[in-house]
Coordinates of C-alpha atoms and ligand atoms in Angstrom, one line a residue:
M1 CA 0.4 -0.2 -0.2
E2 CA 2.8 2.6 1.0
N3 CA 4.9 2.1 -2.3
N4 CA 1.9 3.6 -3.7
M5 CA 2.1 6.6 -1.9
H6 CA 4.8 9.8 -2.5
L7 CA 5.9 11.9 0.4
F8 CA 7.0 15.1 0.0
Q9 CA 8.8 17.8 2.5
G10 CA 9.2 21.4 2.9
T11 CA 7.4 24.8 3.5
A12 CA 4.3 25.4 1.9
F13 CA 1.7 28.4 2.4
S14 CA -1.8 27.4 1.6
S15 CA -5.1 30.2 3.1
K16 CA -7.0 29.4 6.2
S17 CA -9.5 31.9 5.6
P18 CA -9.2 35.1 2.8
K19 CA -7.3 37.3 5.4
E20 CA -5.2 34.7 6.8
T21 CA -2.0 32.7 5.6
Q22 CA -1.5 29.5 7.0
I23 CA 2.3 28.7 7.0
L24 CA 3.7 25.0 7.6
K25 CA 7.2 25.5 8.1
D26 CA 9.3 21.9 7.1
H27 CA 6.3 19.6 7.0
L28 CA 5.7 17.1 5.7
F29 CA 2.4 15.8 3.3
L30 CA 2.1 11.8 2.4
V31 CA -0.1 11.7 -1.4
N32 CA -2.0 8.7 -1.8
D33 CA -2.8 6.9 -4.4
N34 CA -5.7 8.9 -5.7
G35 CA -3.8 12.3 -5.6
M36 CA -5.1 13.0 -2.3
I37 CA -3.3 14.5 1.1
E38 CA -4.1 11.6 3.3
Q39 CA -2.4 13.5 5.9
I40 CA 0.0 16.4 6.3
V41 CA 2.7 16.3 10.0
A42 CA 4.6 18.6 11.5
P43 CA 8.0 17.8 12.4
Q44 CA 7.3 18.8 16.5
D45 CA 4.6 15.7 15.5
T46 CA 5.1 12.1 17.2
N47 CA 4.7 10.1 13.5
Y48 CA 7.2 12.6 11.4
Q49 CA 10.4 10.7 12.4
T50 CA 9.1 7.8 11.9
L51 CA 7.8 8.8 8.6
L52 CA 10.5 10.2 7.5
D53 CA 12.8 7.2 7.6
A54 CA 10.3 5.2 5.6
Y55 CA 10.9 7.1 2.3
Q56 CA 14.2 9.0 2.7
G57 CA 16.2 6.9 0.1
K58 CA 13.1 5.6 -1.7
N59 CA 12.1 7.3 -5.6
N60 CA 8.6 8.3 -3.8
F61 CA 9.9 10.8 -1.2
H62 CA 10.1 14.4 -2.6
P63 CA 12.2 16.5 -0.8
L64 CA 12.4 20.6 -1.5
A65 CA 15.7 21.8 -2.0
G66 CA 16.8 25.2 -0.4
G67 CA 15.0 28.6 -0.8
Q68 CA 12.1 26.2 -3.1
Y69 CA 8.4 26.1 -1.1
F70 CA 4.8 24.8 -2.1
V71 CA 2.2 27.0 -3.1
P72 CA -1.8 25.5 -3.5
G73 CA -1.7 25.7 -8.0
F74 CA -4.0 28.5 -8.7
I75 CA -7.7 28.0 -10.3
D76 CA -8.4 30.6 -13.0
L77 CA -12.3 30.7 -13.8
H78 CA -12.4 32.4 -17.1
V79 CA -10.3 31.5 -20.0
H80 CA -11.2 31.3 -23.1
A81 CA -9.2 29.1 -25.0
P82 CA -8.8 29.9 -28.1
Q83 CA -8.6 33.0 -27.7
W84 CA -4.8 32.4 -26.8
A85 CA -4.1 32.9 -30.3
Q86 CA -5.2 37.0 -30.6
S87 CA -3.6 37.4 -26.5
G88 CA -2.0 41.0 -26.1
T89 CA -3.8 42.5 -28.8
A90 CA -6.7 44.7 -29.6
L91 CA -7.1 45.6 -26.0
D92 CA -7.6 49.2 -26.7
I93 CA -10.9 49.0 -28.4
P94 CA -14.4 48.8 -27.4
L95 CA -15.9 45.0 -26.3
Y96 CA -18.4 45.4 -28.6
D97 CA -16.4 46.4 -31.3
W98 CA -13.0 43.8 -30.3
L99 CA -16.1 40.9 -30.3
N100 CA -17.3 41.8 -33.6
T101 CA -13.9 43.0 -35.4
Y102 CA -11.1 40.6 -33.9
T103 CA -12.7 37.7 -31.4
F104 CA -15.9 35.9 -33.9
P105 CA -13.6 36.1 -36.8
L106 CA -10.9 33.6 -34.7
E107 CA -13.2 32.2 -32.7
S108 CA -15.1 30.6 -36.5
K109 CA -11.9 29.0 -37.4
F110 CA -12.2 26.6 -34.2
S111 CA -14.3 24.5 -37.2
D112 CA -10.7 23.6 -38.4
L113 CA -9.4 20.2 -36.0
R114 CA -6.0 21.1 -36.7
F115 CA -5.9 24.8 -36.3
A116 CA -7.4 24.1 -33.0
E117 CA -5.2 21.1 -31.6
K118 CA -2.5 24.1 -32.1
V119 CA -4.3 26.1 -30.4
Y120 CA -5.4 24.6 -27.7
G121 CA -2.4 22.6 -26.6
D122 CA -0.3 25.4 -26.4
V123 CA -2.9 27.2 -24.3
V124 CA -3.2 24.6 -21.8
S125 CA 0.7 23.7 -21.6
T126 CA 0.8 27.8 -21.8
L127 CA -1.5 27.5 -18.3
I128 CA -0.6 24.7 -16.4
A129 CA 4.2 26.1 -16.9
N130 CA 2.3 28.9 -15.2
G131 CA 0.7 27.5 -12.2
T132 CA -2.4 27.1 -13.5
T133 CA -3.6 23.1 -12.1
T134 CA -7.6 23.6 -12.9
A135 CA -9.4 26.1 -15.7
L136 CA -12.6 27.1 -16.4
Y137 CA -12.5 27.4 -20.0
F138 CA -14.8 29.3 -22.8
A139 CA -14.4 27.0 -26.3
T140 CA -16.3 28.1 -29.1
V141 CA -19.8 27.1 -30.5
H142 CA -17.9 24.1 -32.4
K143 CA -19.1 20.9 -30.4
E144 CA -15.6 18.6 -31.7
A145 CA -13.4 21.3 -31.3
S146 CA -14.5 21.7 -27.9
L147 CA -14.6 18.0 -27.4
L148 CA -11.0 17.8 -28.4
L149 CA -10.2 21.0 -25.4
A150 CA -11.3 18.2 -23.0
E151 CA -9.5 15.4 -24.2
I152 CA -6.2 17.9 -24.2
C153 CA -6.4 19.5 -20.5
A154 CA -7.0 14.7 -19.6
K155 CA -4.1 14.1 -21.4
K156 CA -1.9 16.5 -19.5
G157 CA -3.0 16.4 -16.7
Q158 CA -5.1 19.5 -16.5
R159 CA -8.4 19.4 -14.2
G160 CA -10.2 21.0 -16.6
L161 CA -13.9 22.4 -16.8
V162 CA -15.0 23.3 -20.4
G163 CA -17.9 24.9 -21.6
K164 CA -19.3 24.3 -25.1
V165 CA -20.2 28.0 -26.4
V166 CA -24.0 28.6 -27.1
M167 CA -24.5 31.8 -29.5
D168 CA -27.7 31.1 -31.2
D169 CA -29.4 34.2 -31.5
P170 CA -29.4 35.2 -35.7
E171 CA -30.0 38.8 -34.9
Q172 CA -27.3 39.2 -32.3
N173 CA -24.6 36.6 -34.1
P174 CA -22.5 36.2 -37.2
A175 CA -23.9 34.5 -39.6
Y176 CA -20.3 33.0 -40.4
Y177 CA -20.4 32.2 -36.5
R178 CA -23.0 31.0 -34.9
D179 CA -24.7 28.0 -33.6
L180 CA -27.1 26.3 -37.1
D181 CA -30.6 26.8 -35.1
T182 CA -31.6 26.8 -31.5
R183 CA -32.8 23.2 -32.0
T184 CA -28.7 22.0 -32.7
A185 CA -28.1 24.3 -30.3
L186 CA -29.0 22.2 -27.6
L187 CA -28.5 19.0 -28.6
D188 CA -24.6 19.8 -29.7
T189 CA -24.6 21.3 -25.7
E190 CA -26.1 17.6 -24.4
E191 CA -23.7 15.4 -26.6
F192 CA -21.2 17.4 -25.4
I193 CA -21.9 17.3 -21.9
V194 CA -22.3 13.7 -22.5
A195 CA -19.0 13.3 -24.0
V196 CA -17.2 14.1 -21.6
Q197 CA -18.7 13.0 -19.2
A198 CA -17.9 9.8 -20.2
L199 CA -14.2 11.0 -20.9
A200 CA -13.4 11.6 -17.5
Q201 CA -14.1 8.4 -16.5
S202 CA -9.9 7.5 -17.7
T203 CA -9.0 10.8 -16.0
K204 CA -7.3 11.2 -13.2
Q205 CA -8.3 14.9 -12.2
G206 CA -11.3 15.2 -13.3
V207 CA -13.2 17.0 -16.9
Y208 CA -16.2 18.2 -16.8
P209 CA -18.6 19.6 -19.0
V210 CA -19.9 23.3 -18.5
V211 CA -23.1 24.5 -19.4
T212 CA -22.2 27.9 -21.7
P213 CA -24.7 30.4 -22.7
R214 CA -21.5 32.5 -24.2
F215 CA -23.7 35.9 -22.3
I216 CA -27.5 36.9 -22.7
P217 CA -27.8 39.3 -25.4
S218 CA -25.7 36.6 -27.8
C219 CA -28.3 33.5 -26.6
T220 CA -32.5 32.6 -27.3
D221 CA -35.2 33.1 -24.6
E222 CA -35.3 29.6 -26.0
A223 CA -31.7 28.7 -25.7
L224 CA -31.1 29.8 -22.4
K225 CA -34.3 28.1 -21.1
G226 CA -33.1 24.8 -22.4
L227 CA -29.4 24.9 -21.2
G228 CA -30.8 25.5 -17.4
E229 CA -32.7 22.8 -17.1
L230 CA -29.8 21.0 -19.4
A231 CA -27.7 21.9 -16.3
A232 CA -31.0 20.5 -14.0
K233 CA -31.2 16.7 -16.1
Y234 CA -27.1 16.3 -16.1
D235 CA -26.3 18.3 -12.5
T236 CA -22.7 20.2 -14.6
Y237 CA -21.6 23.7 -14.4
V238 CA -23.0 27.2 -15.2
Q239 CA -20.1 29.9 -16.5
S240 CA -21.7 32.9 -19.2
H241 CA -20.7 36.5 -18.6
C242 CA -22.7 39.1 -16.0
S243 CA -23.3 42.5 -16.6
E244 CA -19.9 43.2 -17.5
S245 CA -19.9 45.9 -20.0
D246 CA -21.9 49.0 -19.8
W247 CA -23.0 47.9 -22.9
A248 CA -23.7 44.6 -22.0
H249 CA -26.1 45.5 -18.7
G250 CA -27.4 47.8 -20.6
Y251 CA -29.0 45.7 -23.3
V252 CA -30.0 42.8 -20.6
R253 CA -31.6 46.3 -18.9
D254 CA -33.6 46.7 -21.9
R255 CA -34.7 42.8 -23.2
F256 CA -35.4 42.3 -19.2
Q257 CA -36.1 45.3 -17.7
K258 CA -33.7 43.6 -14.7
N259 CA -30.3 42.6 -14.1
D260 CA -28.5 39.6 -16.0
A261 CA -28.2 38.6 -12.2
F262 CA -32.4 38.0 -12.3
A263 CA -32.9 37.0 -15.7
L264 CA -30.1 34.1 -15.4
H265 CA -31.8 33.1 -12.6
D266 CA -35.8 33.4 -14.3
F267 CA -33.8 30.8 -16.9
G268 CA -32.7 27.9 -14.1
L269 CA -29.0 29.5 -15.1
L270 CA -27.5 30.5 -11.2
R271 CA -27.2 27.1 -9.2
D272 CA -24.7 26.6 -7.1
K273 CA -22.2 25.0 -9.5
S274 CA -22.4 27.9 -12.1
V275 CA -20.0 31.2 -11.6
M276 CA -20.3 34.5 -13.2
A277 CA -17.6 36.8 -15.0
H278 CA -17.2 39.2 -14.0
C279 CA -20.4 40.8 -12.9
N280 CA -19.4 44.5 -12.4
F281 CA -22.3 46.1 -12.5
L282 CA -24.1 43.6 -9.8
D283 CA -25.7 45.6 -7.2
D284 CA -26.4 44.6 -4.2
H285 CA -29.5 41.9 -4.6
D286 CA -28.1 40.5 -7.0
A287 CA -25.0 39.9 -5.1
D288 CA -27.5 38.6 -2.0
L289 CA -29.3 36.7 -5.4
F290 CA -25.6 35.6 -6.0
A291 CA -25.2 34.3 -2.4
E292 CA -28.2 32.2 -1.7
T293 CA -28.0 31.1 -5.1
G294 CA -24.4 29.9 -4.6
T295 CA -23.1 31.1 -7.8
A296 CA -19.8 32.5 -7.7
V297 CA -17.9 35.3 -9.3
A298 CA -15.4 35.2 -11.2
H299 CA -13.4 38.0 -10.8
C300 CA -11.6 39.2 -14.2
P301 CA -9.4 42.4 -12.7
V302 CA -6.6 42.9 -15.5
S303 CA -9.7 42.4 -18.4
N304 CA -12.3 44.7 -16.3
A305 CA -8.9 47.3 -16.6
Y306 CA -9.7 47.7 -20.7
F307 CA -13.3 46.7 -21.1
A308 CA -15.5 47.5 -18.2
N309 CA -13.9 49.9 -17.4
S310 CA -15.1 49.8 -13.8
V311 CA -13.2 48.2 -10.6
I312 CA -15.3 45.3 -9.0
P313 CA -15.9 45.8 -6.0
I314 CA -14.4 42.7 -3.8
A315 CA -14.3 43.2 -0.1
H316 CA -18.1 44.4 -0.2
F317 CA -19.6 41.1 -2.1
H318 CA -16.9 38.6 -0.2
N319 CA -18.7 40.3 3.0
K320 CA -22.1 40.1 1.8
G321 CA -20.8 36.2 1.5
V322 CA -20.5 35.7 -2.0
E323 CA -18.0 33.5 -3.6
I324 CA -15.8 34.2 -5.3
G325 CA -12.0 33.9 -7.5
L326 CA -9.8 34.5 -10.0
G327 CA -10.5 35.3 -13.7
S328 CA -7.4 35.6 -16.2
D329 CA -10.2 36.0 -19.5
I330 CA -7.7 34.5 -21.5
S331 CA -7.5 37.5 -24.1
G332 CA -10.2 40.0 -22.6
G333 CA -6.9 39.6 -19.6
F334 CA -4.0 39.2 -21.3
S335 CA -2.2 37.4 -18.9
P336 CA -1.7 33.4 -18.8
S337 CA -0.6 34.8 -15.0
L338 CA -2.7 34.1 -12.2
F339 CA 0.7 36.1 -10.3
D340 CA -0.3 39.2 -12.7
N341 CA -3.9 38.8 -11.8
I342 CA -3.4 38.2 -8.2
R343 CA -0.9 41.7 -8.4
Q344 CA -3.5 43.4 -10.8
A345 CA -6.5 42.6 -8.3
V346 CA -4.9 44.4 -5.5
I347 CA -3.7 47.5 -7.5
S348 CA -7.3 47.7 -9.2
S349 CA -8.4 47.1 -5.1
R350 CA -6.5 50.4 -3.9
M351 CA -7.4 52.3 -6.3
L352 CA -11.0 52.3 -5.8
E353 CA -10.5 52.4 -2.2
D354 CA -8.1 55.7 -2.9
G355 CA -9.9 57.2 -5.8
V356 CA -7.8 58.3 -8.8
N357 CA -9.1 62.2 -9.4
P358 CA -7.0 64.6 -7.4
S359 CA -8.4 67.8 -7.9
L360 CA -11.3 65.7 -5.1
P361 CA -10.0 66.1 -1.6
A362 CA -9.0 63.1 -0.2
H363 CA -11.8 61.5 1.5
E364 CA -14.0 61.8 -1.1
R365 CA -12.0 60.0 -3.8
G366 CA -12.9 56.8 -4.2
V367 CA -14.7 53.8 -2.6
P368 CA -14.3 52.6 1.2
D369 CA -13.2 49.5 2.5
S370 CA -12.0 48.0 -1.4
R371 CA -8.6 47.1 -0.6
I372 CA -7.9 44.2 0.0
T373 CA -4.7 42.6 0.8
I374 CA -1.9 40.7 -1.7
D375 CA -2.8 37.4 1.0
E376 CA -7.1 38.5 0.4
A377 CA -5.8 38.1 -3.8
F378 CA -3.6 34.3 -3.0
Y379 CA -6.8 33.2 -1.7
L380 CA -8.8 34.1 -4.7
A381 CA -6.6 32.4 -7.4
T382 CA -6.6 29.7 -5.1
A383 CA -9.0 28.4 -1.7
G384 CA -11.5 30.9 -3.1
G385 CA -11.8 29.2 -6.8
G386 CA -12.2 25.4 -4.6
E387 CA -15.2 27.3 -3.2
S388 CA -16.8 28.3 -6.1
L389 CA -16.2 25.5 -7.7
S390 CA -17.0 23.4 -4.3
L391 CA -13.8 20.4 -4.9
P392 CA -11.7 20.0 -3.2
I393 CA -8.9 21.8 -4.3
G394 CA -6.9 25.2 -3.9
R395 CA -5.8 24.2 -0.3
I396 CA -3.0 22.5 0.9
Q397 CA -4.7 20.7 3.0
A398 CA -6.1 17.2 4.4
N399 CA -8.4 15.8 2.1
Y400 CA -7.3 18.0 -0.5
A401 CA -6.2 17.2 -3.7
W402 CA -1.9 17.4 -4.2
D403 CA -2.9 20.4 -6.9
V404 CA 1.5 22.6 -6.4
Q405 CA 3.4 24.4 -7.8
V406 CA 6.9 23.9 -6.2
I407 CA 8.1 27.4 -6.5
D408 CA 12.1 28.5 -6.3
T409 CA 13.3 31.6 -5.2
N410 CA 16.4 30.8 -6.5
V411 CA 16.7 30.7 -9.9
P412 CA 19.7 32.8 -11.3
S413 CA 17.7 34.5 -13.9
S414 CA 14.6 35.4 -11.4
K415 CA 16.5 35.2 -8.4
L416 CA 14.1 36.9 -5.2
P417 CA 15.7 39.0 -3.5
I418 CA 16.4 36.6 -0.1
Y419 CA 18.8 37.2 2.0
D420 CA 18.6 36.3 5.7
A421 CA 18.0 32.6 6.0
N422 CA 15.4 33.7 8.7
E423 CA 13.4 35.4 6.4
D424 CA 10.1 35.9 8.7
L425 CA 8.0 33.2 6.3
H426 CA 5.2 35.9 5.7
D427 CA 7.5 38.6 4.0
I428 CA 9.1 35.4 2.4
F429 CA 5.3 33.8 0.5
Q430 CA 4.8 38.4 -0.2
K431 CA 7.7 38.5 -2.5
I432 CA 6.4 35.7 -4.0
M433 CA 3.4 36.7 -4.4
Y434 CA 5.0 39.9 -6.0
L435 CA 8.0 38.7 -7.7
S436 CA 8.0 34.8 -9.1
R437 CA 7.6 34.6 -12.9
P438 CA 6.8 31.2 -14.7
E439 CA 11.1 30.9 -14.1
N440 CA 10.7 30.1 -10.5
I441 CA 7.9 27.2 -11.1
R442 CA 10.1 24.5 -11.3
E443 CA 7.1 21.9 -10.8
V444 CA 3.5 21.0 -11.0
W445 CA 1.4 18.8 -9.7
I446 CA -1.9 18.2 -10.6
Q447 CA -4.5 15.0 -8.4
G448 CA 0.0 13.4 -7.7
E449 CA 1.2 13.9 -10.5
K450 CA 4.3 15.8 -11.7
V451 CA 2.8 17.4 -15.5
H452 CA 5.8 19.9 -15.4
S453 CA 9.0 20.5 -14.8
R454 CA 12.0 22.7 -15.5
Ligands
LIG501 N1 -18.6 38.7 -23.7 C1 -19.1 38.2 -24.5 N2 -18.1 37.3 -25.0 C2 -16.6 37.9 -24.6 C3 -15.3 37.6 -24.1 O1 -15.3 37.0 -25.2 N3 -14.8 38.0 -23.3 C4 -15.4 39.5 -22.8 N4 -14.1 39.9 -21.9 N5 -16.8 39.6 -22.6 C5 -17.3 38.6 -23.7
LIG502 FE1 -14.2 36.6 -20.4

């Protein structure tokens, strides 16, 4: 039995609560055959030495070198996998124009499975190399290419939650890029769900189908209703864009005389397994509805700085009991790294609190109580994402999956400024959060399997 177990040794950081990061100094982490953390043992525990003696020198013993630390793998709650092909471009135009002139033409090319394979292979590998162990993906309207993305996640060992995008309204979507009709959109979605659930059986880490109306403007009422029914029938995840921009938010108010949150709820699309991206214009009633239904927010701080012209009041929604995680929103956000999004989440929140109009007196410039700390942003990228998905991931804790990044602070090309062997570990944690680059991510493990090393 013990032969199938792995023992890791080193110092780990993990969120205890949104505001508090737990430091597990020189602990042992026993990981079972299913890739779950079976036991965490502190140096002062009585079985520490016995356990160490049993594994030392064997190839299932993995001690960290000096200057290396365990950090939970990141959970990216909002990524458009096809848009990796245009990351870093066209960020200076408004959302509506960006969708129509750049994004829909690009996504339409994923009818070509060879092109899809190239981009999807690259984006999954890139996210893993950036420490993302779980990703909630939008694919495109194409059923086959969407299934290919799930297969690539399965093969590369990433926990992928994948949605075939639904855009069925012929009035709202271009003829070259939309579902054939509403019936086909729903049939394709159902076949996609069944295929991904079957594929999941052959994976250790799990892959999951996600019901994915792109956003209300792209879908007919009939499609939204049918998707709500499919989500209930197959108990799937649901994702969409919610109250993202002035334009999208205003469109939904004109069509339904209510905000996105209540409109989505009417169609059965707010469930415990729902994750809504952006949510910049959520009001307090919407937030209460999210908290009641268990719907989570995918906070996309880099993207929001470009397309939303807004900063979402994370701290306020958190206080109202809404689950929140972080999303890169590739390519609305240019970066595949949740480290970058952690940093931007902190910076944006400070600008919201402090305000940016120097002609106003300091106390009138911003929104009080908006700041989040680096610990809170780390929580969003890890434990908050796990809670949003109701999966035992995002924490280094017993009965959680061994999804970790090994951060090396001593990499020559990106050496973190640590000069005191006894430096406070919370200070080191902060340096890791602010200064790590992909080259500092030495190894990535998902469900107890090493999926990346450098
Ligand atoms: N709203 C509808 N589609 C999209 C998309 O692809 N990206 C973003 N950021 N917002 C959207
Ligand atoms: Fe998006």
